[in-house]
Amino acid sequence: VAAQSARLFENLAPRFSKKCLKAAERAWKAAQENPKVVAPPMIDGGGGYGDAIFTDEFYWAAAELFITTGKAEYKDFVLQSKHHNKLPTNAGGGTASMSWDHVGALGLISLAVVPSSLGGVEVEKSRQAIIKVADGYLDLIEKRGYRVPVKSDTKSPWGANSFILNDIVILGLAYDFTKQQKYVDGAIDSMDYILGRNPLSQSYVTGYGDRPLQNPHHRFWANGRSMLTV
């Protein structure tokens, strides 16, 4: 994130940009030197979202650092990573390409959309990997009663709406790369589900729609229901 910020703020806030890049490279070095430091599996009040597999985090970090700096060490790491030009389709127990513990797709997306010295052939490979997954989501939509890119109509994993929204990102990128309407149609079908075409006839966006959800679960705010009523 710091490496990406360094790139985005380079012209807007040069001093801040340099600070971000310094922090990013320092963090990269620290992570390389301490590869066994993991987040705890549990914290007070709920799950700690622990993760002990860091290859995808390193891939994302290397991708952002490479795009920002152009340094060969980061480029080599990207090209040698098992995550390069590959997107999972089972993140978070669903069919998403990214989730809190699967972030490799975020690095691939940056490589596919942000100009760098990676080279046109490699960029095209990254884009084709995204398009392939998007095609798989379109196939799932055709098989689902509620026309969403999930594997089952009867069971949803925890946080399923976030996975659907992440799938929409992939569909949107596929459209950007190809300009084929089918990807827009798939994204619209998926958003229809989020906004009310679902078993509850409920908008899953607070404050939006005729029947928006109220009092969403949040570990920090769980006891503050009056604050969350829409």
PDB file of N, CA, C and O in Angstrom, residues 60-117:
ATOM      1  N   TRP A  60       2.177  -9.416  -4.093  1.00  0.00           N
ATOM      2  CA  TRP A  60       1.520  -8.112  -4.224  1.00  0.00           C
ATOM      3  C   TRP A  60       2.498  -6.979  -3.902  1.00  0.00           C
ATOM      4  O   TRP A  60       2.600  -6.001  -4.646  1.00  0.00           O
ATOM      5  N   ALA A  61       3.230  -7.130  -2.797  1.00  0.00           N
ATOM      6  CA  ALA A  61       4.190  -6.098  -2.400  1.00  0.00           C
ATOM      7  C   ALA A  61       5.262  -5.900  -3.466  1.00  0.00           C
ATOM      8  O   ALA A  61       5.612  -4.767  -3.825  1.00  0.00           O
ATOM      9  N   ALA A  62       5.795  -7.007  -3.976  1.00  0.00           N
ATOM     10  CA  ALA A  62       6.836  -6.913  -5.001  1.00  0.00           C
ATOM     11  C   ALA A  62       6.299  -6.252  -6.260  1.00  0.00           C
ATOM     12  O   ALA A  62       6.994  -5.451  -6.907  1.00  0.00           O
ATOM     13  N   ALA A  63       5.051  -6.571  -6.628  1.00  0.00           N
ATOM     14  CA  ALA A  63       4.454  -5.970  -7.819  1.00  0.00           C
ATOM     15  C   ALA A  63       4.348  -4.458  -7.681  1.00  0.00           C
ATOM     16  O   ALA A  63       4.712  -3.705  -8.598  1.00  0.00           O
ATOM     17  N   GLU A  64       3.859  -3.996  -6.529  1.00  0.00           N
ATOM     18  CA  GLU A  64       3.715  -2.558  -6.330  1.00  0.00           C
ATOM     19  C   GLU A  64       5.074  -1.870  -6.269  1.00  0.00           C
ATOM     20  O   GLU A  64       5.265  -0.776  -6.833  1.00  0.00           O
ATOM     21  N   LEU A  65       6.033  -2.493  -5.607  1.00  0.00           N
ATOM     22  CA  LEU A  65       7.373  -1.911  -5.529  1.00  0.00           C
ATOM     23  C   LEU A  65       8.043  -1.874  -6.892  1.00  0.00           C
ATOM     24  O   LEU A  65       8.735  -0.911  -7.237  1.00  0.00           O
ATOM     25  N   PHE A  66       7.837  -2.913  -7.692  1.00  0.00           N
ATOM     26  CA  PHE A  66       8.419  -2.922  -9.033  1.00  0.00           C
ATOM     27  C   PHE A  66       7.820  -1.820  -9.902  1.00  0.00           C
ATOM     28  O   PHE A  66       8.544  -1.079 -10.580  1.00  0.00           O
ATOM     29  N   ILE A  67       6.496  -1.719  -9.911  1.00  0.00           N
ATOM     30  CA  ILE A  67       5.847  -0.692 -10.729  1.00  0.00           C
ATOM     31  C   ILE A  67       6.324   0.696 -10.321  1.00  0.00           C
ATOM     32  O   ILE A  67       6.555   1.565 -11.175  1.00  0.00           O
ATOM     33  N   THR A  68       6.487   0.912  -9.027  1.00  0.00           N
ATOM     34  CA  THR A  68       6.867   2.228  -8.519  1.00  0.00           C
ATOM     35  C   THR A  68       8.336   2.542  -8.752  1.00  0.00           C
ATOM     36  O   THR A  68       8.686   3.672  -9.101  1.00  0.00           O
ATOM     37  N   THR A  69       9.210   1.552  -8.568  1.00  0.00           N
ATOM     38  CA  THR A  69      10.644   1.821  -8.626  1.00  0.00           C
ATOM     39  C   THR A  69      11.312   1.316  -9.901  1.00  0.00           C
ATOM     40  O   THR A  69      12.355   1.849 -10.299  1.00  0.00           O
ATOM     41  N   GLY A  70      10.768   0.272 -10.512  1.00  0.00           N
ATOM     42  CA  GLY A  70      11.402  -0.336 -11.674  1.00  0.00           C
ATOM     43  C   GLY A  70      12.617  -1.175 -11.349  1.00  0.00           C
ATOM     44  O   GLY A  70      13.319  -1.636 -12.256  1.00  0.00           O
ATOM     45  N   LYS A  71      12.870  -1.410 -10.060  1.00  0.00           N
ATOM     46  CA  LYS A  71      14.074  -2.137  -9.662  1.00  0.00           C
ATOM     47  C   LYS A  71      14.001  -3.604 -10.066  1.00  0.00           C
ATOM     48  O   LYS A  71      12.968  -4.259  -9.942  1.00  0.00           O
ATOM     49  N   ALA A  72      15.149  -4.125 -10.493  1.00  0.00           N
ATOM     50  CA  ALA A  72      15.223  -5.499 -10.989  1.00  0.00           C
ATOM     51  C   ALA A  72      14.903  -6.516  -9.900  1.00  0.00           C
ATOM     52  O   ALA A  72      14.319  -7.572 -10.192  1.00  0.00           O
ATOM     53  N   GLU A  73      15.268  -6.243  -8.651  1.00  0.00           N
ATOM     54  CA  GLU A  73      15.035  -7.229  -7.590  1.00  0.00           C
ATOM     55  C   GLU A  73      13.548  -7.518  -7.408  1.00  0.00           C
ATOM     56  O   GLU A  73      13.146  -8.659  -7.150  1.00  0.00           O
ATOM     57  N   TYR A  74      12.726  -6.481  -7.554  1.00  0.00           N
ATOM     58  CA  TYR A  74      11.287  -6.671  -7.413  1.00  0.00           C
ATOM     59  C   TYR A  74      10.701  -7.342  -8.657  1.00  0.00           C
ATOM     60  O   TYR A  74       9.821  -8.191  -8.560  1.00  0.00           O
ATOM     61  N   LYS A  75      11.209  -6.955  -9.814  1.00  0.00           N
ATOM     62  CA  LYS A  75      10.744  -7.577 -11.058  1.00  0.00           C
ATOM     63  C   LYS A  75      11.052  -9.071 -11.052  1.00  0.00           C
ATOM     64  O   LYS A  75      10.191  -9.893 -11.401  1.00  0.00           O
ATOM     65  N   ASP A  76      12.257  -9.424 -10.641  1.00  0.00           N
ATOM     66  CA  ASP A  76      12.640 -10.837 -10.598  1.00  0.00           C
ATOM     67  C   ASP A  76      11.741 -11.612  -9.636  1.00  0.00           C
ATOM     68  O   ASP A  76      11.342 -12.753  -9.923  1.00  0.00           O
ATOM     69  N   PHE A  77      11.433 -11.004  -8.505  1.00  0.00           N
ATOM     70  CA  PHE A  77      10.573 -11.669  -7.532  1.00  0.00           C
ATOM     71  C   PHE A  77       9.189 -11.924  -8.128  1.00  0.00           C
ATOM     72  O   PHE A  77       8.616 -13.001  -7.960  1.00  0.00           O
ATOM     73  N   VAL A  78       8.669 -10.926  -8.838  1.00  0.00           N
ATOM     74  CA  VAL A  78       7.352 -11.057  -9.462  1.00  0.00           C
ATOM     75  C   VAL A  78       7.347 -12.194 -10.471  1.00  0.00           C
ATOM     76  O   VAL A  78       6.467 -13.068 -10.457  1.00  0.00           O
ATOM     77  N   LEU A  79       8.312 -12.213 -11.361  1.00  0.00           N
ATOM     78  CA  LEU A  79       8.339 -13.191 -12.448  1.00  0.00           C
ATOM     79  C   LEU A  79       8.574 -14.607 -11.940  1.00  0.00           C
ATOM     80  O   LEU A  79       8.155 -15.575 -12.581  1.00  0.00           O
ATOM     81  N   GLN A  80       9.234 -14.742 -10.790  1.00  0.00           N
ATOM     82  CA  GLN A  80       9.523 -16.060 -10.242  1.00  0.00           C
ATOM     83  C   GLN A  80       8.435 -16.562  -9.293  1.00  0.00           C
ATOM     84  O   GLN A  80       8.443 -17.729  -8.899  1.00  0.00           O
ATOM     85  N   SER A  81       7.498 -15.710  -8.948  1.00  0.00           N
ATOM     86  CA  SER A  81       6.454 -16.085  -7.995  1.00  0.00           C
ATOM     87  C   SER A  81       5.466 -17.062  -8.617  1.00  0.00           C
ATOM     88  O   SER A  81       5.081 -16.942  -9.780  1.00  0.00           O
ATOM     89  N   LYS A  82       4.999 -17.997  -7.821  1.00  0.00           N
ATOM     90  CA  LYS A  82       3.993 -18.948  -8.302  1.00  0.00           C
ATOM     91  C   LYS A  82       2.636 -18.281  -8.515  1.00  0.00           C
ATOM     92  O   LYS A  82       1.744 -18.874  -9.127  1.00  0.00           O
ATOM     93  N   HIS A  83       2.480 -17.064  -8.006  1.00  0.00           N
ATOM     94  CA  HIS A  83       1.217 -16.347  -8.159  1.00  0.00           C
ATOM     95  C   HIS A  83       1.151 -15.520  -9.438  1.00  0.00           C
ATOM     96  O   HIS A  83       0.085 -15.004  -9.768  1.00  0.00           O
ATOM     97  N   HIS A  84       2.272 -15.406 -10.132  1.00  0.00           N
ATOM     98  CA  HIS A  84       2.294 -14.546 -11.304  1.00  0.00           C
ATOM     99  C   HIS A  84       1.396 -15.104 -12.401  1.00  0.00           C
ATOM    100  O   HIS A  84       1.495 -16.272 -12.796  1.00  0.00           O
ATOM    101  N   ASN A  85       0.519 -14.251 -12.900  1.00  0.00           N
ATOM    102  CA  ASN A  85      -0.430 -14.577 -13.972  1.00  0.00           C
ATOM    103  C   ASN A  85      -1.390 -15.714 -13.603  1.00  0.00           C
ATOM    104  O   ASN A  85      -1.902 -16.415 -14.483  1.00  0.00           O
ATOM    105  N   LYS A  86      -1.634 -15.858 -12.293  1.00  0.00           N
ATOM    106  CA  LYS A  86      -2.593 -16.852 -11.833  1.00  0.00           C
ATOM    107  C   LYS A  86      -3.523 -16.210 -10.805  1.00  0.00           C
ATOM    108  O   LYS A  86      -3.069 -15.528  -9.897  1.00  0.00           O
ATOM    109  N   LEU A  87      -4.810 -16.444 -10.963  1.00  0.00           N
ATOM    110  CA  LEU A  87      -5.790 -15.928 -10.016  1.00  0.00           C
ATOM    111  C   LEU A  87      -6.513 -17.096  -9.360  1.00  0.00           C
ATOM    112  O   LEU A  87      -6.984 -18.000 -10.057  1.00  0.00           O
ATOM    113  N   PRO A  88      -6.628 -17.091  -8.036  1.00  0.00           N
ATOM    114  CA  PRO A  88      -7.437 -18.140  -7.396  1.00  0.00           C
ATOM    115  C   PRO A  88      -8.915 -17.904  -7.677  1.00  0.00           C
ATOM    116  O   PRO A  88      -9.329 -16.794  -8.008  1.00  0.00           O
ATOM    117  N   THR A  89      -9.695 -18.935  -7.550  1.00  0.00           N
ATOM    118  CA  THR A  89     -11.146 -18.797  -7.679  1.00  0.00           C
ATOM    119  C   THR A  89     -11.847 -19.432  -6.485  1.00  0.00           C
ATOM    120  O   THR A  89     -13.002 -19.837  -6.565  1.00  0.00           O
ATOM    121  N   ASN A  90     -11.126 -19.515  -5.359  1.00  0.00           N
ATOM    122  CA  ASN A  90     -11.700 -20.103  -4.150  1.00  0.00           C
ATOM    123  C   ASN A  90     -11.370 -19.283  -2.909  1.00  0.00           C
ATOM    124  O   ASN A  90     -11.340 -19.806  -1.798  1.00  0.00           O
ATOM    125  N   ALA A  91     -11.089 -18.001  -3.086  1.00  0.00           N
ATOM    126  CA  ALA A  91     -10.699 -17.162  -1.963  1.00  0.00           C
ATOM    127  C   ALA A  91     -11.825 -17.061  -0.950  1.00  0.00           C
ATOM    128  O   ALA A  91     -12.992 -16.917  -1.308  1.00  0.00           O
ATOM    129  N   GLY A  92     -11.475 -17.120   0.323  1.00  0.00           N
ATOM    130  CA  GLY A  92     -12.446 -16.936   1.389  1.00  0.00           C
ATOM    131  C   GLY A  92     -13.480 -18.033   1.506  1.00  0.00           C
ATOM    132  O   GLY A  92     -14.514 -17.853   2.148  1.00  0.00           O
ATOM    133  N   GLY A  93     -13.245 -19.168   0.868  1.00  0.00           N
ATOM    134  CA  GLY A  93     -14.224 -20.235   0.901  1.00  0.00           C
ATOM    135  C   GLY A  93     -15.318 -20.072  -0.139  1.00  0.00           C
ATOM    136  O   GLY A  93     -16.251 -20.868  -0.217  1.00  0.00           O
ATOM    137  N   GLY A  94     -15.212 -19.030  -0.974  1.00  0.00           N
ATOM    138  CA  GLY A  94     -16.195 -18.804  -2.026  1.00  0.00           C
ATOM    139  C   GLY A  94     -15.584 -19.023  -3.382  1.00  0.00           C
ATOM    140  O   GLY A  94     -14.778 -19.928  -3.574  1.00  0.00           O
ATOM    141  N   THR A  95     -15.969 -18.184  -4.349  1.00  0.00           N
ATOM    142  CA  THR A  95     -15.429 -18.315  -5.702  1.00  0.00           C
ATOM    143  C   THR A  95     -14.671 -17.062  -6.113  1.00  0.00           C
ATOM    144  O   THR A  95     -14.438 -16.826  -7.290  1.00  0.00           O
ATOM    145  N   ALA A  96     -14.291 -16.257  -5.142  1.00  0.00           N
ATOM    146  CA  ALA A  96     -13.645 -14.985  -5.441  1.00  0.00           C
ATOM    147  C   ALA A  96     -12.170 -15.170  -5.783  1.00  0.00           C
ATOM    148  O   ALA A  96     -11.553 -16.180  -5.456  1.00  0.00           O
ATOM    149  N   SER A  97     -11.605 -14.152  -6.437  1.00  0.00           N
ATOM    150  CA  SER A  97     -10.184 -14.154  -6.763  1.00  0.00           C
ATOM    151  C   SER A  97      -9.361 -13.452  -5.698  1.00  0.00           C
ATOM    152  O   SER A  97      -8.139 -13.531  -5.718  1.00  0.00           O
ATOM    153  N   MET A  98     -10.042 -12.761  -4.781  1.00  0.00           N
ATOM    154  CA  MET A  98      -9.319 -12.054  -3.733  1.00  0.00           C
ATOM    155  C   MET A  98     -10.184 -11.954  -2.483  1.00  0.00           C
ATOM    156  O   MET A  98     -11.402 -11.893  -2.558  1.00  0.00           O
ATOM    157  N   SER A  99      -9.520 -11.975  -1.351  1.00  0.00           N
ATOM    158  CA  SER A  99     -10.185 -11.809  -0.061  1.00  0.00           C
ATOM    159  C   SER A  99      -9.122 -11.341   0.919  1.00  0.00           C
ATOM    160  O   SER A  99      -7.972 -11.104   0.537  1.00  0.00           O
ATOM    161  N   TRP A 100      -9.483 -11.240   2.177  1.00  0.00           N
ATOM    162  CA  TRP A 100      -8.525 -10.711   3.150  1.00  0.00           C
ATOM    163  C   TRP A 100      -7.262 -11.569   3.250  1.00  0.00           C
ATOM    164  O   TRP A 100      -6.189 -11.069   3.580  1.00  0.00           O
ATOM    165  N   ASP A 101      -7.355 -12.870   2.967  1.00  0.00           N
ATOM    166  CA  ASP A 101      -6.182 -13.736   3.068  1.00  0.00           C
ATOM    167  C   ASP A 101      -5.681 -14.220   1.710  1.00  0.00           C
ATOM    168  O   ASP A 101      -4.776 -15.045   1.642  1.00  0.00           O
ATOM    169  N   HIS A 102      -6.256 -13.725   0.633  1.00  0.00           N
ATOM    170  CA  HIS A 102      -5.789 -14.037  -0.727  1.00  0.00           C
ATOM    171  C   HIS A 102      -5.642 -12.713  -1.484  1.00  0.00           C
ATOM    172  O   HIS A 102      -6.621 -12.190  -1.999  1.00  0.00           O
ATOM    173  N   VAL A 103      -4.430 -12.191  -1.537  1.00  0.00           N
ATOM    174  CA  VAL A 103      -4.231 -10.852  -2.108  1.00  0.00           C
ATOM    175  C   VAL A 103      -3.363 -10.859  -3.355  1.00  0.00           C
ATOM    176  O   VAL A 103      -3.034  -9.800  -3.894  1.00  0.00           O
ATOM    177  N   GLY A 104      -2.997 -12.041  -3.828  1.00  0.00           N
ATOM    178  CA  GLY A 104      -2.146 -12.104  -5.011  1.00  0.00           C
ATOM    179  C   GLY A 104      -2.770 -11.430  -6.217  1.00  0.00           C
ATOM    180  O   GLY A 104      -2.069 -10.806  -7.028  1.00  0.00           O
ATOM    181  N   ALA A 105      -4.097 -11.531  -6.338  1.00  0.00           N
ATOM    182  CA  ALA A 105      -4.785 -10.919  -7.476  1.00  0.00           C
ATOM    183  C   ALA A 105      -4.587  -9.408  -7.515  1.00  0.00           C
ATOM    184  O   ALA A 105      -4.583  -8.806  -8.593  1.00  0.00           O
ATOM    185  N   LEU A 106      -4.412  -8.794  -6.356  1.00  0.00           N
ATOM    186  CA  LEU A 106      -4.234  -7.347  -6.319  1.00  0.00           C
ATOM    187  C   LEU A 106      -2.928  -6.940  -6.989  1.00  0.00           C
ATOM    188  O   LEU A 106      -2.854  -5.905  -7.664  1.00  0.00           O
ATOM    189  N   GLY A 107      -1.893  -7.748  -6.807  1.00  0.00           N
ATOM    190  CA  GLY A 107      -0.642  -7.478  -7.500  1.00  0.00           C
ATOM    191  C   GLY A 107      -0.776  -7.672  -8.994  1.00  0.00           C
ATOM    192  O   GLY A 107      -0.284  -6.864  -9.793  1.00  0.00           O
ATOM    193  N   LEU A 108      -1.472  -8.736  -9.387  1.00  0.00           N
ATOM    194  CA  LEU A 108      -1.659  -9.005 -10.817  1.00  0.00           C
ATOM    195  C   LEU A 108      -2.472  -7.902 -11.479  1.00  0.00           C
ATOM    196  O   LEU A 108      -2.177  -7.498 -12.611  1.00  0.00           O
ATOM    197  N   ILE A 109      -3.491  -7.416 -10.778  1.00  0.00           N
ATOM    198  CA  ILE A 109      -4.311  -6.335 -11.334  1.00  0.00           C
ATOM    199  C   ILE A 109      -3.466  -5.094 -11.576  1.00  0.00           C
ATOM    200  O   ILE A 109      -3.563  -4.454 -12.626  1.00  0.00           O
ATOM    201  N   SER A 110      -2.622  -4.742 -10.615  1.00  0.00           N
ATOM    202  CA  SER A 110      -1.762  -3.570 -10.800  1.00  0.00           C
ATOM    203  C   SER A 110      -0.842  -3.747 -11.994  1.00  0.00           C
ATOM    204  O   SER A 110      -0.646  -2.831 -12.800  1.00  0.00           O
ATOM    205  N   LEU A 111      -0.267  -4.931 -12.140  1.00  0.00           N
ATOM    206  CA  LEU A 111       0.616  -5.196 -13.274  1.00  0.00           C
ATOM    207  C   LEU A 111      -0.125  -5.120 -14.600  1.00  0.00           C
ATOM    208  O   LEU A 111       0.444  -4.750 -15.625  1.00  0.00           O
ATOM    209  N   ALA A 112      -1.419  -5.457 -14.572  1.00  0.00           N
ATOM    210  CA  ALA A 112      -2.209  -5.469 -15.801  1.00  0.00           C
ATOM    211  C   ALA A 112      -2.702  -4.093 -16.209  1.00  0.00           C
ATOM    212  O   ALA A 112      -2.987  -3.872 -17.393  1.00  0.00           O
ATOM    213  N   VAL A 113      -2.804  -3.161 -15.268  1.00  0.00           N
ATOM    214  CA  VAL A 113      -3.420  -1.869 -15.596  1.00  0.00           C
ATOM    215  C   VAL A 113      -2.477  -0.677 -15.472  1.00  0.00           C
ATOM    216  O   VAL A 113      -2.731   0.376 -16.070  1.00  0.00           O
ATOM    217  N   VAL A 114      -1.394  -0.811 -14.711  1.00  0.00           N
ATOM    218  CA  VAL A 114      -0.507   0.328 -14.483  1.00  0.00           C
ATOM    219  C   VAL A 114       0.728   0.222 -15.378  1.00  0.00           C
ATOM    220  O   VAL A 114       1.383  -0.821 -15.392  1.00  0.00           O
ATOM    221  N   PRO A 115       1.051   1.258 -16.127  1.00  0.00           N
ATOM    222  CA  PRO A 115       2.239   1.209 -16.978  1.00  0.00           C
ATOM    223  C   PRO A 115       3.502   0.917 -16.173  1.00  0.00           C
ATOM    224  O   PRO A 115       3.702   1.454 -15.088  1.00  0.00           O
ATOM    225  N   SER A 116       4.347   0.063 -16.726  1.00  0.00           N
ATOM    226  CA  SER A 116       5.610  -0.279 -16.074  1.00  0.00           C
ATOM    227  C   SER A 116       6.571  -0.760 -17.146  1.00  0.00           C
ATOM    228  O   SER A 116       6.236  -0.798 -18.333  1.00  0.00           O
ATOM    229  N   SER A 117       7.746  -1.175 -16.707  1.00  0.00           N
ATOM    230  CA  SER A 117       8.729  -1.705 -17.651  1.00  0.00           C
ATOM    231  C   SER A 117       8.628  -3.223 -17.772  1.00  0.00           C
ATOM    232  O   SER A 117       9.570  -3.876 -18.230  1.00  0.00           O
TER     233      SER A 117
END
